[in-house]
Tab-separated table of C-alpha atoms in Angstrom:
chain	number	residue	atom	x	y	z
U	1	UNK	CA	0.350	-11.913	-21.919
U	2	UNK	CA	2.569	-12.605	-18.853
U	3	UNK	CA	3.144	-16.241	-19.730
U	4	UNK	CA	4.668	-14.715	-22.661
U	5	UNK	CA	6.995	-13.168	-21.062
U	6	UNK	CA	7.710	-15.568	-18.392
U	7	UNK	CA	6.798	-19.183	-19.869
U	8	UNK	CA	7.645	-21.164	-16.774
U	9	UNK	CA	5.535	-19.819	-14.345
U	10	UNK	CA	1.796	-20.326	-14.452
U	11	UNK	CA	-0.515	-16.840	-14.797
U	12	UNK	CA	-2.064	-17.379	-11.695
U	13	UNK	CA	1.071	-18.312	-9.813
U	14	UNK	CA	2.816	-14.722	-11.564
U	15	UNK	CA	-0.538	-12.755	-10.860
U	16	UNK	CA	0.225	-14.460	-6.619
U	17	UNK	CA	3.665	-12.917	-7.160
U	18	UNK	CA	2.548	-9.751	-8.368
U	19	UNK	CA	-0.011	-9.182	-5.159
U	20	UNK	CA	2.769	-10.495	-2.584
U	21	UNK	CA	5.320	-8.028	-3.949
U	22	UNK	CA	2.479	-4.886	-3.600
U	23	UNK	CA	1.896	-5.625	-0.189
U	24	UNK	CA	5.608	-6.500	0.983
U	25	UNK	CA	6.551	-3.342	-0.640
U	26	UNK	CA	3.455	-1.513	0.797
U	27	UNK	CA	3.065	-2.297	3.905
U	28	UNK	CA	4.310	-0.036	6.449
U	29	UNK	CA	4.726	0.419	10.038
U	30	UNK	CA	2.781	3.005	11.678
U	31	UNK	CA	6.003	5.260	12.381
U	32	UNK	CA	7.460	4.781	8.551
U	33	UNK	CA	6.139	7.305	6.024
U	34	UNK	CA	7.213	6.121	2.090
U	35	UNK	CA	9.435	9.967	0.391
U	36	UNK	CA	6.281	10.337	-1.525
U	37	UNK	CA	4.019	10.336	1.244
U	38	UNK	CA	5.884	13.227	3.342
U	39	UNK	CA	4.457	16.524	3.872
U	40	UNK	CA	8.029	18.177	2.790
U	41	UNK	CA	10.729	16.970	1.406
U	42	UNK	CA	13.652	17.141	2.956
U	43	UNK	CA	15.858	20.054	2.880
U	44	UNK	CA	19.683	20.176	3.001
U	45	UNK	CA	20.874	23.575	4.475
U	46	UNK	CA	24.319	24.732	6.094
U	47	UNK	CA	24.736	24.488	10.026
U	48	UNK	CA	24.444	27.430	12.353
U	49	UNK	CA	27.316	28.384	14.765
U	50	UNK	CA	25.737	26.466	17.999
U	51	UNK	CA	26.860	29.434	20.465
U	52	UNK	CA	25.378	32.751	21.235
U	53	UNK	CA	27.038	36.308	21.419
U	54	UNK	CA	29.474	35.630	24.416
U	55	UNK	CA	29.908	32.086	23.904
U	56	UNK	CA	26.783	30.484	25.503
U	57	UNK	CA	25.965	27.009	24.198
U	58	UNK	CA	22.592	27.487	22.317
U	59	UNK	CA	19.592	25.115	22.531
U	60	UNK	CA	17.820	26.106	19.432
U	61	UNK	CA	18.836	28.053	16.662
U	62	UNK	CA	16.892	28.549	13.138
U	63	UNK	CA	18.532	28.254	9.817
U	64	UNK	CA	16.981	29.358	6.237
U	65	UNK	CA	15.947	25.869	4.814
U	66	UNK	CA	15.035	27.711	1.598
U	67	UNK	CA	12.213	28.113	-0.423
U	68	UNK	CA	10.480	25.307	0.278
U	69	UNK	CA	10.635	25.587	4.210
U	70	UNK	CA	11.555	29.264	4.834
U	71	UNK	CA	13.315	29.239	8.672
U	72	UNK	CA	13.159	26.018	10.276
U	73	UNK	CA	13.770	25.320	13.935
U	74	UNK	CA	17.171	23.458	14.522
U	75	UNK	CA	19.370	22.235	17.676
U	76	UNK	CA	22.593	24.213	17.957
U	77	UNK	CA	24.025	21.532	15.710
U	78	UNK	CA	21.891	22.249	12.729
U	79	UNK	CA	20.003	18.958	12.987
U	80	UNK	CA	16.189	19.869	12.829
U	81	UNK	CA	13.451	19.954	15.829
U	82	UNK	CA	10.212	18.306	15.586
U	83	UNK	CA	6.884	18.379	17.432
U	84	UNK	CA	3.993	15.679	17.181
U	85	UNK	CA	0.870	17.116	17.038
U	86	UNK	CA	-1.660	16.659	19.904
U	87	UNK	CA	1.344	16.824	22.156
U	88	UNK	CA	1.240	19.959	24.567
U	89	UNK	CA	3.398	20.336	27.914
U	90	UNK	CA	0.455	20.270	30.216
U	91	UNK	CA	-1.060	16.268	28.894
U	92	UNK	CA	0.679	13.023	29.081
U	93	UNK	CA	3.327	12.799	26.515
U	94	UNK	CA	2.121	11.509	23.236
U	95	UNK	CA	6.096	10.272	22.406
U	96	UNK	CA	7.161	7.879	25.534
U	97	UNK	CA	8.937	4.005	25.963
U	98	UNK	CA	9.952	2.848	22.584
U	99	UNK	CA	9.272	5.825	20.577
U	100	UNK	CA	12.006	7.927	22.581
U	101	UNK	CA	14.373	5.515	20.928
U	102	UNK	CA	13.009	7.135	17.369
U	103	UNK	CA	12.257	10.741	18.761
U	104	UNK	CA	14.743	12.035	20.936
U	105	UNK	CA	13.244	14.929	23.575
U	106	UNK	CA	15.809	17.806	22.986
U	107	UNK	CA	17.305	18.625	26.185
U	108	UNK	CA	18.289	22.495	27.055
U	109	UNK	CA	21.630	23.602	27.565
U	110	UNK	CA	24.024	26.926	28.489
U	111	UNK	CA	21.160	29.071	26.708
U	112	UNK	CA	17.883	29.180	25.490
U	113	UNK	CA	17.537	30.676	21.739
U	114	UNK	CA	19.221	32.078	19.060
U	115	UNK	CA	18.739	36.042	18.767
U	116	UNK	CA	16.959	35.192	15.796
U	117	UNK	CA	14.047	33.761	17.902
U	118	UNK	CA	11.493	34.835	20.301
U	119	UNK	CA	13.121	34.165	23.667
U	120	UNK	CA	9.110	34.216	24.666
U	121	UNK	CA	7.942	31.447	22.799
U	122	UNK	CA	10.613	29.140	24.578
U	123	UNK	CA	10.426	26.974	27.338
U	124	UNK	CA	11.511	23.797	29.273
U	125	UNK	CA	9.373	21.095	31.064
U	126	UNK	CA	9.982	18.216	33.298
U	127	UNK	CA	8.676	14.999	31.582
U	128	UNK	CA	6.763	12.381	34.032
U	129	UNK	CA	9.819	10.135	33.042
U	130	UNK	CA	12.218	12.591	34.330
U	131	UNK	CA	13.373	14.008	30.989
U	132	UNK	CA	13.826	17.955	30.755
U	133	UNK	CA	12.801	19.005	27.433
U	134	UNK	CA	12.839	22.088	25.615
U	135	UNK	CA	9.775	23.566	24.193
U	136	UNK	CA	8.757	26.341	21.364
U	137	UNK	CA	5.450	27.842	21.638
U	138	UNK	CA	4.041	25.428	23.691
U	139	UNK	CA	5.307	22.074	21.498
U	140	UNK	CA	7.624	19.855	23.300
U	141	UNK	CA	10.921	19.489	20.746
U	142	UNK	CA	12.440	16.003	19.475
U	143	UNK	CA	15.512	15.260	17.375
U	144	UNK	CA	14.453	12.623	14.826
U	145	UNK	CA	16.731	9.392	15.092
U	146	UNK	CA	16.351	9.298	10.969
U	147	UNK	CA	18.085	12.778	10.481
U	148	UNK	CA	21.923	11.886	9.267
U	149	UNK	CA	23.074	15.279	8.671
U	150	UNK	CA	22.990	19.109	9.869
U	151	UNK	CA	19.457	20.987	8.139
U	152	UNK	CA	17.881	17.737	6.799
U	153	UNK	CA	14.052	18.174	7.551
U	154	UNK	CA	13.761	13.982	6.855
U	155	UNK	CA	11.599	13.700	9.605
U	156	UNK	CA	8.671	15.964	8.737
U	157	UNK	CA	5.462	14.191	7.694
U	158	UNK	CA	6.491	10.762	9.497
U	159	UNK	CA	3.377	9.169	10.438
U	160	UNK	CA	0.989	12.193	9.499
U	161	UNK	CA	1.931	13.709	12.750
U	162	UNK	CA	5.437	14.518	13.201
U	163	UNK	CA	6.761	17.812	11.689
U	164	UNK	CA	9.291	20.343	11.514
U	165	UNK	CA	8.869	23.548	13.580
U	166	UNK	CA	9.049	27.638	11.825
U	167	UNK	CA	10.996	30.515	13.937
U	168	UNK	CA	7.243	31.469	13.959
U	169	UNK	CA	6.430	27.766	16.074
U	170	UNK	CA	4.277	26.567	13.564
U	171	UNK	CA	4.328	23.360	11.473
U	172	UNK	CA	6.097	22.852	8.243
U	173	UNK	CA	3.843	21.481	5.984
């Protein structure tokens, strides 16, 4: 049937090309997730101010990311937070060398939280690099390097352990 359609090349050597595509097109790093394999897909949702009542400059704020999400946890720019799972404040990092140039540990500023969260479930922690890094409920936060615009959840489901954070500090997805 395929020499048919392609006359030139022998069936075995088409049936070689065949196998080499599948695998160049399949084979994936361990940080690269294919759109089909994500938990969510990503969301594109409008930005939040960034500053608090009096003018304070916000680390995290939460935006409605829709039906699909519901409230997702955000920077003060709108870009979405992620936690890896397994990673807690009180262990070794899970996310260190290399991967910090993917993940990016969010970094308080002028204030903690959006009214619209629980000031409780935030916190900060001293990385044994030296990196202070804001936490919700007890997940250390990260800006994915992937994420090219405010509210995009693109980063949820990389790797089958990276995912977007609720108002609630659970995982989307």
């Amino acid at each position: 049937m395929f020499g048919a359609i392609i006359p030139s090349l022998p069936r075995r050597s088409f049936a070689c090309m065949i196998c080499l595509g599948f695998l160049f097109f399949s084979g994936c790093s361990d940080d690269s997730v294919s759109q089909s394999e994500r938990a969510v897909e990503p969301t594109s949702v409008a930005a939040p101010a960034g500053s608090g009542p009096n003018g304070e400059q916000l680390t995290l704020e939460v935006v409605d990311g829709g039906p699909v999400t519901g409230l997702i946890l955000t920077d003060h720019r709108g870009f979405a937070v992620y936690g890896v799972t397994g990673e807690t404040t009180s262990g070794a990092p899970v996310c260190f060398g290399d991967c910090l140039d993917v993940w990016i540990p969010l970094t308080p500023r002028d204030r903690a939280v959006s009214d619209r969260l629980n000031l409780g479930l935030y916190d900060t922690y001293l990385r044994p690099d030296g990196i202070d890094q804001a936490t919700y409920a007890g997940v250390p936060l990260y800006l994915w390097s992937g994420d090219s615009d405010v509210g995009i959840t693109g980063g949820a489901g990389v790797a089958g352990t990276w995912f977007a954070l609720t108002a609630a500090g659970g995982y989307i997805g």
